[in-house]
PDB file of C-alpha atoms in Angstrom:
ATOM      1  CA  MET A   1      19.047  -7.353  11.046  1.00 85.00           C
ATOM      2  CA  SER A   2      19.112  -6.632  14.759  1.00 87.00           C
ATOM      3  CA  LYS A   3      17.572  -3.212  14.148  1.00 89.00           C
ATOM      4  CA  LEU A   4      14.711  -4.736  12.139  1.00 90.00           C
ATOM      5  CA  GLU A   5      14.135  -7.406  14.773  1.00 91.00           C
ATOM      6  CA  ASP A   6      14.112  -4.776  17.541  1.00 90.00           C
ATOM      7  CA  LEU A   7      11.487  -2.765  15.592  1.00 90.00           C
ATOM      8  CA  ILE A   8       9.307  -5.836  15.093  1.00 91.00           C
ATOM      9  CA  GLU A   9       9.582  -7.038  18.690  1.00 91.00           C
ATOM     10  CA  PRO A  10       6.795  -4.779  20.089  1.00 90.00           C
ATOM     11  CA  PHE A  11       4.477  -5.971  17.315  1.00 91.00           C
ATOM     12  CA  LEU A  12       5.421  -9.542  18.138  1.00 89.00           C
ATOM     13  CA  THR A  13       4.689  -9.146  21.842  1.00 90.00           C
ATOM     14  CA  ASN A  14       1.748  -6.774  21.256  1.00 91.00           C
ATOM     15  CA  THR A  15       3.278  -4.158  23.492  1.00 90.00           C
ATOM     16  CA  LEU A  16       2.761  -1.247  21.102  1.00 88.00           C
ATOM     17  CA  SER A  17       1.362   1.998  22.551  1.00 87.00           C
ATOM     18  CA  SER A  18      -1.974   0.979  21.002  1.00 90.00           C
ATOM     19  CA  PRO A  19      -2.053  -2.822  21.327  1.00 93.00           C
ATOM     20  CA  LEU A  20      -4.068  -4.976  18.961  1.00 96.00           C
ATOM     21  CA  VAL A  21      -7.248  -6.646  20.149  1.00 96.00           C
ATOM     22  CA  TYR A  22      -9.795  -8.997  18.574  1.00 97.00           C
ATOM     23  CA  ASP A  23     -13.247  -7.533  17.993  1.00 96.00           C
ATOM     24  CA  THR A  24     -16.041 -10.101  18.248  1.00 97.00           C
ATOM     25  CA  THR A  25     -18.708  -7.843  16.678  1.00 96.00           C
ATOM     26  CA  TYR A  26     -17.237  -7.469  13.194  1.00 97.00           C
ATOM     27  CA  LYS A  27     -14.657 -10.230  13.643  1.00 98.00           C
ATOM     28  CA  GLY A  28     -11.328  -8.587  13.131  1.00 98.00           C
ATOM     29  CA  VAL A  29      -8.094  -7.284  14.638  1.00 98.00           C
ATOM     30  CA  VAL A  30      -8.198  -3.617  15.619  1.00 97.00           C
ATOM     31  CA  THR A  31      -6.121  -1.269  17.759  1.00 95.00           C
ATOM     32  CA  GLY A  32      -7.494  -1.035  21.287  1.00 92.00           C
ATOM     33  CA  LEU A  33      -7.524   2.766  21.716  1.00 92.00           C
ATOM     34  CA  ALA A  34     -10.981   3.123  20.282  1.00 91.00           C
ATOM     35  CA  PHE A  35     -12.319   0.997  23.125  1.00 91.00           C
ATOM     36  CA  THR A  36     -10.268   2.566  25.933  1.00 91.00           C
ATOM     37  CA  THR A  37     -10.872   6.169  24.835  1.00 93.00           C
ATOM     38  CA  GLY A  38     -14.347   5.866  23.318  1.00 93.00           C
ATOM     39  CA  ASP A  39     -13.047   7.795  20.307  1.00 94.00           C
ATOM     40  CA  ILE A  40     -13.583   5.953  17.025  1.00 94.00           C
ATOM     41  CA  THR A  41     -11.335   8.396  15.125  1.00 93.00           C
ATOM     42  CA  VAL A  42      -8.095   7.476  16.916  1.00 94.00           C
ATOM     43  CA  ASP A  43      -5.515   5.550  14.888  1.00 95.00           C
ATOM     44  CA  PHE A  44      -7.205   6.844  11.714  1.00 94.00           C
ATOM     45  CA  GLY A  45     -10.382   4.950  12.642  1.00 95.00           C
ATOM     46  CA  ASN A  46      -8.680   1.574  12.793  1.00 97.00           C
ATOM     47  CA  GLY A  47     -11.102   0.540  15.549  1.00 96.00           C
ATOM     48  CA  VAL A  48     -13.991   0.850  13.079  1.00 96.00           C
ATOM     49  CA  TYR A  49     -12.019  -0.956  10.358  1.00 97.00           C
ATOM     50  CA  ASN A  50     -10.660   2.006   8.448  1.00 97.00           C
ATOM     51  CA  ASP A  51      -7.333   1.573   6.647  1.00 96.00           C
ATOM     52  CA  HIS A  52      -6.420  -1.964   7.802  1.00 98.00           C
ATOM     53  CA  HIS A  53      -4.902  -2.735   4.407  1.00 97.00           C
ATOM     54  CA  TYR A  54      -2.801   0.425   4.751  1.00 97.00           C
ATOM     55  CA  HIS A  55      -1.625  -0.085   8.356  1.00 96.00           C
ATOM     56  CA  TYR A  56      -1.047  -3.846   8.340  1.00 97.00           C
ATOM     57  CA  GLY A  57       0.815  -3.834   5.036  1.00 97.00           C
ATOM     58  CA  TYR A  58       3.848  -2.328   6.736  1.00 96.00           C
ATOM     59  CA  TRP A  59       4.024  -5.167   9.228  1.00 96.00           C
ATOM     60  CA  VAL A  60       3.414  -7.871   6.658  1.00 97.00           C
ATOM     61  CA  THR A  61       6.034  -6.528   4.261  1.00 97.00           C
ATOM     62  CA  ALA A  62       8.653  -6.012   6.982  1.00 96.00           C
ATOM     63  CA  SER A  63       7.953  -9.481   8.394  1.00 96.00           C
ATOM     64  CA  ALA A  64       8.372 -11.073   4.958  1.00 97.00           C
ATOM     65  CA  ILE A  65      11.768  -9.400   4.591  1.00 96.00           C
ATOM     66  CA  LEU A  66      12.821 -10.545   8.052  1.00 96.00           C
ATOM     67  CA  LYS A  67      11.704 -14.129   7.397  1.00 96.00           C
ATOM     68  CA  LYS A  68      13.668 -14.169   4.141  1.00 96.00           C
ATOM     69  CA  LEU A  69      16.846 -12.765   5.701  1.00 95.00           C
ATOM     70  CA  ASP A  70      16.736 -14.533   9.066  1.00 94.00           C
ATOM     71  CA  PRO A  71      14.308 -17.499   8.958  1.00 94.00           C
ATOM     72  CA  SER A  72      15.792 -19.011  12.114  1.00 93.00           C
ATOM     73  CA  TRP A  73      15.144 -15.906  14.280  1.00 92.00           C
ATOM     74  CA  SER A  74      14.036 -16.907  17.755  1.00 92.00           C
ATOM     75  CA  GLY A  75      10.709 -15.082  17.453  1.00 92.00           C
ATOM     76  CA  MET A  76       9.788 -16.422  14.027  1.00 94.00           C
ATOM     77  CA  ALA A  77       7.097 -18.839  15.116  1.00 94.00           C
ATOM     78  CA  GLN A  78       5.297 -16.128  17.053  1.00 94.00           C
ATOM     79  CA  LEU A  79       5.769 -13.693  14.195  1.00 95.00           C
ATOM     80  CA  GLU A  80       4.204 -16.127  11.737  1.00 96.00           C
ATOM     81  CA  THR A  81       1.106 -16.347  13.932  1.00 96.00           C
ATOM     82  CA  MET A  82       0.779 -12.560  14.014  1.00 96.00           C
ATOM     83  CA  VAL A  83       1.239 -12.160  10.237  1.00 97.00           C
ATOM     84  CA  TRP A  84      -1.255 -14.885   9.388  1.00 97.00           C
ATOM     85  CA  THR A  85      -3.743 -13.180  11.658  1.00 97.00           C
ATOM     86  CA  LEU A  86      -3.338  -9.832   9.884  1.00 98.00           C
ATOM     87  CA  LEU A  87      -3.590 -11.489   6.493  1.00 98.00           C
ATOM     88  CA  ARG A  88      -6.836 -13.149   7.551  1.00 98.00           C
ATOM     89  CA  ASP A  89      -8.167  -9.826   8.787  1.00 98.00           C
ATOM     90  CA  VAL A  90      -7.595  -8.038   5.421  1.00 98.00           C
ATOM     91  CA  ALA A  91      -7.481 -10.668   2.692  1.00 97.00           C
ATOM     92  CA  ASN A  92      -8.954 -13.905   3.969  1.00 97.00           C
ATOM     93  CA  PRO A  93      -9.941 -16.216   1.083  1.00 96.00           C
ATOM     94  CA  ASN A  94     -11.760 -18.721   3.301  1.00 96.00           C
ATOM     95  CA  SER A  95     -15.530 -18.307   3.602  1.00 95.00           C
ATOM     96  CA  ASP A  96     -15.580 -21.021   6.311  1.00 96.00           C
ATOM     97  CA  ASP A  97     -13.282 -19.082   8.685  1.00 97.00           C
ATOM     98  CA  ALA A  98     -15.331 -18.478  11.823  1.00 97.00           C
ATOM     99  CA  TYR A  99     -13.092 -15.644  13.018  1.00 98.00           C
ATOM    100  CA  PHE A 100     -12.668 -13.380   9.958  1.00 98.00           C
ATOM    101  CA  PRO A 101     -14.822 -12.462   6.956  1.00 97.00           C
ATOM    102  CA  LYS A 102     -13.806 -13.192   3.403  1.00 98.00           C
ATOM    103  CA  PHE A 103     -11.831 -10.437   1.633  1.00 98.00           C
ATOM    104  CA  ARG A 104     -12.809  -7.666   4.014  1.00 96.00           C
ATOM    105  CA  HIS A 105     -11.323  -4.755   2.074  1.00 96.00           C
ATOM    106  CA  PHE A 106     -10.887  -5.923  -1.514  1.00 97.00           C
ATOM    107  CA  SER A 107     -13.572  -5.625  -4.218  1.00 96.00           C
ATOM    108  CA  TRP A 108     -13.072  -8.285  -6.888  1.00 97.00           C
ATOM    109  CA  TYR A 109     -15.571  -6.506  -9.106  1.00 96.00           C
ATOM    110  CA  LEU A 110     -13.815  -3.131  -8.972  1.00 95.00           C
ATOM    111  CA  GLY A 111     -10.307  -4.521  -8.663  1.00 96.00           C
ATOM    112  CA  HIS A 112      -9.261  -2.315  -5.767  1.00 96.00           C
ATOM    113  CA  SER A 113      -9.687  -2.058  -1.987  1.00 97.00           C
ATOM    114  CA  TYR A 114     -11.815   0.279   0.093  1.00 96.00           C
ATOM    115  CA  SER A 115     -10.196   2.092   2.996  1.00 96.00           C
ATOM    116  CA  HIS A 116     -13.382   3.048   4.824  1.00 95.00           C
ATOM    117  CA  GLY A 117     -14.710   0.675   7.457  1.00 95.00           C
ATOM    118  CA  VAL A 118     -18.115   0.143   9.015  1.00 96.00           C
ATOM    119  CA  THR A 119     -19.369   3.659   9.700  1.00 95.00           C
ATOM    120  CA  PRO A 120     -21.780   5.278   7.181  1.00 94.00           C
ATOM    121  CA  MET A 121     -20.540   7.878   4.630  1.00 93.00           C
ATOM    122  CA  ALA A 122     -22.755  10.222   2.645  1.00 94.00           C
ATOM    123  CA  ASP A 123     -20.802   9.623  -0.584  1.00 96.00           C
ATOM    124  CA  GLY A 124     -20.150   5.951  -0.007  1.00 95.00           C
ATOM    125  CA  LYS A 125     -16.975   4.140   0.818  1.00 95.00           C
ATOM    126  CA  ASP A 126     -13.644   5.532  -0.342  1.00 96.00           C
ATOM    127  CA  GLN A 127     -10.028   4.836  -1.154  1.00 95.00           C
ATOM    128  CA  GLU A 128      -7.218   7.356  -0.811  1.00 94.00           C
ATOM    129  CA  SER A 129      -3.640   6.073  -0.525  1.00 97.00           C
ATOM    130  CA  THR A 130      -3.393   3.637  -3.414  1.00 97.00           C
ATOM    131  CA  SER A 131       0.331   3.112  -2.810  1.00 97.00           C
ATOM    132  CA  GLU A 132      -0.309   1.759   0.692  1.00 97.00           C
ATOM    133  CA  ASP A 133      -2.964  -0.517  -0.812  1.00 97.00           C
ATOM    134  CA  VAL A 134      -0.424  -1.792  -3.306  1.00 98.00           C
ATOM    135  CA  ASN A 135       2.099  -2.235  -0.495  1.00 98.00           C
ATOM    136  CA  PHE A 136      -0.184  -4.638   1.403  1.00 98.00           C
ATOM    137  CA  TYR A 137      -0.606  -7.061  -1.517  1.00 98.00           C
ATOM    138  CA  TYR A 138       3.084  -6.736  -2.338  1.00 98.00           C
ATOM    139  CA  GLY A 139       3.857  -7.738   1.256  1.00 98.00           C
ATOM    140  CA  MET A 140       1.309 -10.561   1.048  1.00 98.00           C
ATOM    141  CA  MET A 141       3.038 -11.858  -2.084  1.00 98.00           C
ATOM    142  CA  LEU A 142       6.446 -11.630  -0.434  1.00 98.00           C
ATOM    143  CA  TRP A 143       5.215 -13.400   2.706  1.00 98.00           C
ATOM    144  CA  GLY A 144       3.759 -16.175   0.566  1.00 98.00           C
ATOM    145  CA  LYS A 145       7.084 -16.458  -1.261  1.00 97.00           C
ATOM    146  CA  THR A 146       8.752 -17.383   2.032  1.00 95.00           C
ATOM    147  CA  VAL A 147       6.169 -19.863   3.323  1.00 91.00           C
ATOM    148  CA  ASN A 148       3.310 -20.794   0.984  1.00 94.00           C
ATOM    149  CA  GLN A 149       2.991 -20.904  -2.792  1.00 96.00           C
ATOM    150  CA  ALA A 150      -0.792 -20.473  -2.751  1.00 96.00           C
ATOM    151  CA  VAL A 151      -0.503 -17.272  -0.698  1.00 97.00           C
ATOM    152  CA  GLU A 152       2.182 -15.920  -3.017  1.00 98.00           C
ATOM    153  CA  ASP A 153      -0.045 -16.613  -6.005  1.00 98.00           C
ATOM    154  CA  LEU A 154      -3.103 -15.017  -4.415  1.00 98.00           C
ATOM    155  CA  GLY A 155      -1.088 -11.988  -3.337  1.00 98.00           C
ATOM    156  CA  SER A 156       0.349 -11.697  -6.837  1.00 98.00           C
ATOM    157  CA  LEU A 157      -3.091 -11.873  -8.413  1.00 98.00           C
ATOM    158  CA  MET A 158      -4.583  -9.253  -6.062  1.00 98.00           C
ATOM    159  CA  LEU A 159      -1.541  -7.036  -6.601  1.00 98.00           C
ATOM    160  CA  ARG A 160      -1.930  -7.194 -10.399  1.00 97.00           C
ATOM    161  CA  LEU A 161      -5.673  -6.509 -10.375  1.00 98.00           C
ATOM    162  CA  ASN A 162      -5.208  -3.680  -7.891  1.00 98.00           C
ATOM    163  CA  ALA A 163      -2.389  -2.144  -9.960  1.00 97.00           C
ATOM    164  CA  ARG A 164      -4.532  -2.186 -13.075  1.00 97.00           C
ATOM    165  CA  ALA A 165      -7.401  -0.514 -11.224  1.00 97.00           C
ATOM    166  CA  VAL A 166      -5.071   2.146  -9.800  1.00 98.00           C
ATOM    167  CA  ARG A 167      -3.651   2.960 -13.255  1.00 97.00           C
ATOM    168  CA  THR A 168      -7.198   3.089 -14.686  1.00 97.00           C
ATOM    169  CA  TYR A 169      -9.155   4.995 -12.057  1.00 97.00           C
ATOM    170  CA  PHE A 170      -6.776   6.723  -9.616  1.00 98.00           C
ATOM    171  CA  LEU A 171      -3.629   7.874 -11.409  1.00 98.00           C
ATOM    172  CA  MET A 172      -4.659   9.769 -14.544  1.00 98.00           C
ATOM    173  CA  THR A 173      -2.508  10.370 -17.618  1.00 98.00           C
ATOM    174  CA  SER A 174      -3.710  12.937 -20.147  1.00 98.00           C
ATOM    175  CA  ASP A 175      -5.355  10.291 -22.300  1.00 97.00           C
ATOM    176  CA  ASN A 176      -7.652   9.110 -19.439  1.00 97.00           C
ATOM    177  CA  THR A 177     -11.269   8.787 -20.610  1.00 97.00           C
ATOM    178  CA  ILE A 178     -12.733   7.495 -17.346  1.00 96.00           C
ATOM    179  CA  HIS A 179     -12.986  10.868 -15.603  1.00 97.00           C
ATOM    180  CA  PRO A 180     -14.426  14.190 -16.908  1.00 97.00           C
ATOM    181  CA  PRO A 181     -11.849  15.996 -19.084  1.00 97.00           C
ATOM    182  CA  GLN A 182     -11.731  18.996 -16.744  1.00 98.00           C
ATOM    183  CA  PHE A 183     -10.741  16.681 -13.829  1.00 98.00           C
ATOM    184  CA  VAL A 184      -8.039  14.681 -15.617  1.00 98.00           C
ATOM    185  CA  PRO A 185      -5.341  17.439 -15.403  1.00 98.00           C
ATOM    186  CA  ASN A 186      -5.225  16.863 -11.619  1.00 98.00           C
ATOM    187  CA  HIS A 187      -3.546  13.546 -12.464  1.00 99.00           C
ATOM    188  CA  VAL A 188      -4.602  11.992  -9.146  1.00 98.00           C
ATOM    189  CA  THR A 189      -8.167  11.553  -7.949  1.00 98.00           C
ATOM    190  CA  GLY A 190      -7.456  12.363  -4.300  1.00 97.00           C
ATOM    191  CA  ILE A 191     -10.193  10.695  -2.244  1.00 97.00           C
ATOM    192  CA  PHE A 192     -12.056   8.289  -4.504  1.00 97.00           C
ATOM    193  CA  PHE A 193     -15.577   7.782  -3.134  1.00 96.00           C
ATOM    194  CA  ASP A 194     -18.280   5.545  -4.562  1.00 95.00           C
ATOM    195  CA  ASN A 195     -20.245   8.649  -5.584  1.00 96.00           C
ATOM    196  CA  LYS A 196     -17.536  11.212  -6.330  1.00 96.00           C
ATOM    197  CA  ALA A 197     -13.814  11.871  -6.698  1.00 96.00           C
ATOM    198  CA  ASP A 198     -12.540  14.643  -4.416  1.00 97.00           C
ATOM    199  CA  TYR A 199      -9.151  16.185  -5.252  1.00 98.00           C
ATOM    200  CA  ALA A 200      -8.211  16.442  -1.603  1.00 97.00           C
ATOM    201  CA  THR A 201      -6.903  14.489   1.368  1.00 96.00           C
ATOM    202  CA  TRP A 202      -8.417  13.884   4.794  1.00 93.00           C
ATOM    203  CA  PHE A 203      -5.656  15.930   6.432  1.00 94.00           C
ATOM    204  CA  SER A 204      -4.392  18.687   4.094  1.00 94.00           C
ATOM    205  CA  ALA A 205      -5.355  20.811   1.110  1.00 94.00           C
ATOM    206  CA  GLU A 206      -1.753  21.053  -0.087  1.00 97.00           C
ATOM    207  CA  LYS A 207      -1.258  19.599  -3.559  1.00 98.00           C
ATOM    208  CA  TYR A 208       2.038  18.005  -2.546  1.00 97.00           C
ATOM    209  CA  CYS A 209       0.089  16.059   0.094  1.00 98.00           C
ATOM    210  CA  ILE A 210      -2.688  15.088  -2.306  1.00 98.00           C
ATOM    211  CA  HIS A 211      -0.022  13.643  -4.612  1.00 98.00           C
ATOM    212  CA  GLY A 212       2.448  12.519  -1.970  1.00 98.00           C
ATOM    213  CA  ILE A 213      -0.042  10.300  -0.234  1.00 97.00           C
ATOM    214  CA  GLN A 214      -0.047   8.248  -3.429  1.00 98.00           C
ATOM    215  CA  MET A 215       3.729   7.631  -3.075  1.00 97.00           C
ATOM    216  CA  ILE A 216       4.043   6.126   0.398  1.00 97.00           C
ATOM    217  CA  PRO A 217       5.688   3.941   1.381  1.00 97.00           C
ATOM    218  CA  VAL A 218       8.703   4.343  -0.912  1.00 96.00           C
ATOM    219  CA  SER A 219       9.020   0.899  -2.431  1.00 94.00           C
ATOM    220  CA  PRO A 220      10.256  -0.736  -5.644  1.00 93.00           C
ATOM    221  CA  ILE A 221       6.717  -2.025  -6.263  1.00 95.00           C
ATOM    222  CA  ASN A 222       5.436   1.515  -6.802  1.00 95.00           C
ATOM    223  CA  GLY A 223       6.796   1.284 -10.323  1.00 93.00           C
ATOM    224  CA  LEU A 224       4.030  -1.178 -11.125  1.00 95.00           C
ATOM    225  CA  VAL A 225       1.463   1.596 -10.973  1.00 96.00           C
ATOM    226  CA  ARG A 226       3.481   4.786 -11.482  1.00 96.00           C
ATOM    227  CA  THR A 227       4.444   4.699 -15.165  1.00 95.00           C
ATOM    228  CA  THR A 228       7.062   6.944 -16.696  1.00 95.00           C
ATOM    229  CA  THR A 229       4.380   8.720 -18.680  1.00 97.00           C
ATOM    230  CA  PHE A 230       2.320   9.375 -15.553  1.00 98.00           C
ATOM    231  CA  ILE A 231       5.311  10.559 -13.502  1.00 98.00           C
ATOM    232  CA  GLN A 232       6.436  12.925 -16.255  1.00 98.00           C
ATOM    233  CA  GLU A 233       2.976  14.457 -16.744  1.00 98.00           C
ATOM    234  CA  GLU A 234       2.313  14.766 -13.001  1.00 99.00           C
ATOM    235  CA  TRP A 235       5.716  16.372 -12.487  1.00 98.00           C
ATOM    236  CA  ASP A 236       5.448  18.818 -15.401  1.00 98.00           C
ATOM    237  CA  ASP A 237       1.836  19.845 -14.766  1.00 98.00           C
ATOM    238  CA  ILE A 238       1.653  19.865 -10.950  1.00 98.00           C
ATOM    239  CA  LEU A 239       4.609  18.952  -8.776  1.00 98.00           C
ATOM    240  CA  SER A 240       7.378  20.955 -10.445  1.00 98.00           C
ATOM    241  CA  LYS A 241       5.325  24.081  -9.787  1.00 97.00           C
ATOM    242  CA  GLU A 242       4.822  23.456  -6.095  1.00 97.00           C
ATOM    243  CA  ALA A 243       6.553  25.985  -3.800  1.00 96.00           C
ATOM    244  CA  ILE A 244       8.399  23.287  -1.843  1.00 96.00           C
ATOM    245  CA  VAL A 245       9.982  22.213  -5.162  1.00 96.00           C
ATOM    246  CA  THR A 246      10.620  25.614  -6.771  1.00 94.00           C
ATOM    247  CA  GLY A 247      11.990  26.968  -3.502  1.00 92.00           C
ATOM    248  CA  SER A 248      13.829  23.775  -2.604  1.00 84.00           C
ATOM    249  CA  ASP A 249      12.250  23.750   0.851  1.00 88.00           C
ATOM    250  CA  THR A 250      14.529  21.071   2.265  1.00 91.00           C
ATOM    251  CA  THR A 251      12.922  21.375   5.706  1.00 94.00           C
ATOM    252  CA  ASN A 252       9.588  20.047   4.395  1.00 96.00           C
ATOM    253  CA  ALA A 253       9.735  16.257   4.680  1.00 96.00           C
ATOM    254  CA  TRP A 254       7.136  15.822   1.960  1.00 97.00           C
ATOM    255  CA  LEU A 255       9.803  16.973  -0.516  1.00 97.00           C
ATOM    256  CA  SER A 256      11.703  13.722   0.118  1.00 98.00           C
ATOM    257  CA  LEU A 257       8.793  11.732  -1.295  1.00 98.00           C
ATOM    258  CA  LEU A 258       8.443  13.998  -4.314  1.00 98.00           C
ATOM    259  CA  LEU A 259      12.157  13.766  -5.066  1.00 98.00           C
ATOM    260  CA  VAL A 260      12.297   9.966  -4.922  1.00 97.00           C
ATOM    261  CA  ASN A 261       9.403  10.009  -7.395  1.00 97.00           C
ATOM    262  CA  GLU A 262      11.159  12.645  -9.581  1.00 97.00           C
ATOM    263  CA  ALA A 263      14.249  10.421  -9.799  1.00 97.00           C
ATOM    264  CA  ALA A 264      12.415   8.261 -12.346  1.00 96.00           C
ATOM    265  CA  ILE A 265      12.613  11.123 -14.865  1.00 96.00           C
ATOM    266  CA  ASN A 266      15.291  13.543 -13.510  1.00 95.00           C
ATOM    267  CA  PRO A 267      17.688  11.364 -11.543  1.00 95.00           C
ATOM    268  CA  ALA A 268      20.586  13.777 -11.262  1.00 94.00           C
ATOM    269  CA  ASP A 269      18.478  16.637  -9.937  1.00 94.00           C
ATOM    270  CA  ALA A 270      16.562  14.421  -7.495  1.00 96.00           C
ATOM    271  CA  LEU A 271      19.613  12.636  -6.121  1.00 96.00           C
ATOM    272  CA  SER A 272      21.546  15.830  -5.490  1.00 95.00           C
ATOM    273  CA  LYS A 273      18.654  17.272  -3.467  1.00 96.00           C
ATOM    274  CA  LEU A 274      17.929  14.075  -1.533  1.00 96.00           C
ATOM    275  CA  VAL A 275      21.345  14.344   0.098  1.00 96.00           C
ATOM    276  CA  THR A 276      20.192  17.291   2.252  1.00 95.00           C
ATOM    277  CA  THR A 277      16.378  17.167   2.227  1.00 96.00           C
ATOM    278  CA  ALA A 278      14.582  16.356   5.478  1.00 97.00           C
ATOM    279  CA  MET A 279      13.227  12.811   5.330  1.00 97.00           C
ATOM    280  CA  ASP A 280       9.651  11.697   5.767  1.00 96.00           C
ATOM    281  CA  ASP A 281       9.308  10.025   9.168  1.00 93.00           C
ATOM    282  CA  GLY A 282       8.729   6.676   7.478  1.00 90.00           C
ATOM    283  CA  LEU A 283      11.728   7.007   5.189  1.00 95.00           C
ATOM    284  CA  THR A 284      15.488   6.768   5.786  1.00 95.00           C
ATOM    285  CA  ARG A 285      17.925   8.664   3.606  1.00 97.00           C
ATOM    286  CA  SER A 286      19.797   5.521   2.632  1.00 96.00           C
ATOM    287  CA  TRP A 287      16.605   3.850   1.392  1.00 96.00           C
ATOM    288  CA  ALA A 288      15.488   6.993  -0.417  1.00 97.00           C
ATOM    289  CA  LEU A 289      18.836   7.293  -2.203  1.00 97.00           C
ATOM    290  CA  TYR A 290      18.880   3.600  -3.074  1.00 96.00           C
ATOM    291  CA  ILE A 291      15.387   3.594  -4.582  1.00 95.00           C
ATOM    292  CA  ALA A 292      16.032   6.874  -6.378  1.00 95.00           C
ATOM    293  CA  ALA A 293      19.305   5.565  -7.858  1.00 94.00           C
ATOM    294  CA  SER A 294      17.773   2.275  -8.976  1.00 90.00           C
ATOM    295  CA  HIS A 295      14.444   3.618 -10.167  1.00 77.00           C
ATOM    296  CA  ARG A 296      12.440   1.337 -12.431  1.00 60.00           C
ATOM    297  CA  THR A 297       8.955   2.053 -13.650  1.00 54.00           C
ATOM    298  CA  GLU A 298       6.473  -0.356 -15.207  1.00 53.00           C
ATOM    299  CA  SER A 299       7.808  -3.012 -12.796  1.00 50.00           C
ATOM    300  CA  ARG A 300       6.899  -6.492 -13.861  1.00 47.00           C
ATOM    301  CA  LEU A 301       6.306  -9.526 -11.710  1.00 49.00           C
ATOM    302  CA  ALA A 302       8.064 -12.741 -12.682  1.00 47.00           C
ATOM    303  CA  THR A 303       6.973 -13.837 -16.168  1.00 41.00           C
ATOM    304  CA  SER A 304       7.875 -17.469 -15.698  1.00 43.00           C
ATOM    305  CA  THR A 305       5.910 -18.205 -12.531  1.00 45.00           C
ATOM    306  CA  CYS A 306       3.917 -21.390 -12.404  1.00 42.00           C
ATOM    307  CA  ALA A 307       0.958 -20.718 -10.141  1.00 43.00           C
ATOM    308  CA  SER A 308      -0.711 -23.291  -7.921  1.00 42.00           C
ATOM    309  CA  PRO A 309      -3.920 -24.678  -9.517  1.00 35.00           C
ATOM    310  CA  LEU A 310      -5.544 -24.292  -6.093  1.00 36.00           C
ATOM    311  CA  CYS A 311      -5.085 -20.569  -6.147  1.00 37.00           C
ATOM    312  CA  ALA A 312      -4.387 -18.698  -9.341  1.00 38.00           C
ATOM    313  CA  ALA A 313      -2.937 -18.786 -12.784  1.00 36.00           C
ATOM    314  CA  GLU A 314      -0.354 -16.058 -13.339  1.00 38.00           C
ATOM    315  CA  PHE A 315       0.193 -14.663 -16.807  1.00 37.00           C
ATOM    316  CA  THR A 316       2.682 -12.274 -18.365  1.00 37.00           C
ATOM    317  CA  THR A 317       0.144  -9.531 -19.034  1.00 44.00           C
ATOM    318  CA  ASP A 318      -2.060  -7.658 -16.595  1.00 46.00           C
ATOM    319  CA  ASP A 319      -5.205  -8.454 -18.585  1.00 45.00           C
ATOM    320  CA  GLN A 320      -5.231 -12.208 -17.991  1.00 43.00           C
ATOM    321  CA  VAL A 321      -6.056 -13.587 -14.569  1.00 43.00           C
ATOM    322  CA  CYS A 322      -8.103 -16.385 -13.091  1.00 43.00           C
ATOM    323  CA  LEU A 323      -8.749 -17.307  -9.459  1.00 43.00           C
ATOM    324  CA  ASN A 324      -9.616 -20.202  -7.201  1.00 45.00           C
ATOM    325  CA  PRO A 325      -8.328 -18.927  -3.871  1.00 44.00           C
ATOM    326  CA  SER A 326      -7.202 -21.078  -0.971  1.00 47.00           C
ATOM    327  CA  TRP A 327      -4.551 -20.907   1.697  1.00 47.00           C
ATOM    328  CA  SER A 328      -3.768 -24.561   0.944  1.00 45.00           C
ATOM    329  CA  SER A 329      -0.540 -25.359  -0.923  1.00 40.00           C
ATOM    330  CA  SER A 330      -0.593 -27.845  -3.743  1.00 37.00           C
TER     331      SER A 330
END
């Protein structure tokens, strides 16, 4: 617990190397480096509202875990203020909020978020790391579980809708009819623009990166979108043939992500290699081994939840949802 609290402390006191500031133009919380350097690309473009649902999901999820495990922590009141602020920045349901827009990143029509912010793009807005998107709404649901039923319900609803969209549009099994048949064997869309799908990343042409970016952070909720069928096909057709896998390149940290994923279908092989493989810088070996050893796909949310009438009705299938969002608890 002390290690987690120490890691959260700089976020709590806003003493990170790139502190957060409030932007009055677009009404949101951004990292300050874009203003001090004049470079809108720093921090992945956070200053122009790129990737907020990716970046802030880590803080929200970690904070929810801390609040569950140590609710009496001395910094909890201040932490709550910070988390509520980030939630309002990304997924604010209140159209009367004078400081943040309503649902900045999430498209209720499409069922998924956009990662691109306010700068123009020739092919329209895009989404890349679906797993980080899922992580935000998972964290939102967990945070609500500790403090507010309506927030838990809204987070659960957005998580379910998002997961369905990811399984439909972003992670392709061989029976996918949404994309052209010659594109489906890629199994992941890469960068999903409004006007095209580009089997690529913003930072690397390596296939293990194109696929690995859809696996971070390693989390039990990834099983909600990464089905056994998908993992098996992706592994057999793409990942098992990658040089870092065939050559067991244990110095390449991306291999750790691929192996945790492989554990869903080949647990013995994956676990034996995870013991010595270099870890991704956002992943500890103990967590990787734990998730790999307890792998579950097709994760289900609680099937007996009674949702607040002010927020959402939660059903046992992903096809049935309704919404009347509010931060208010019933």
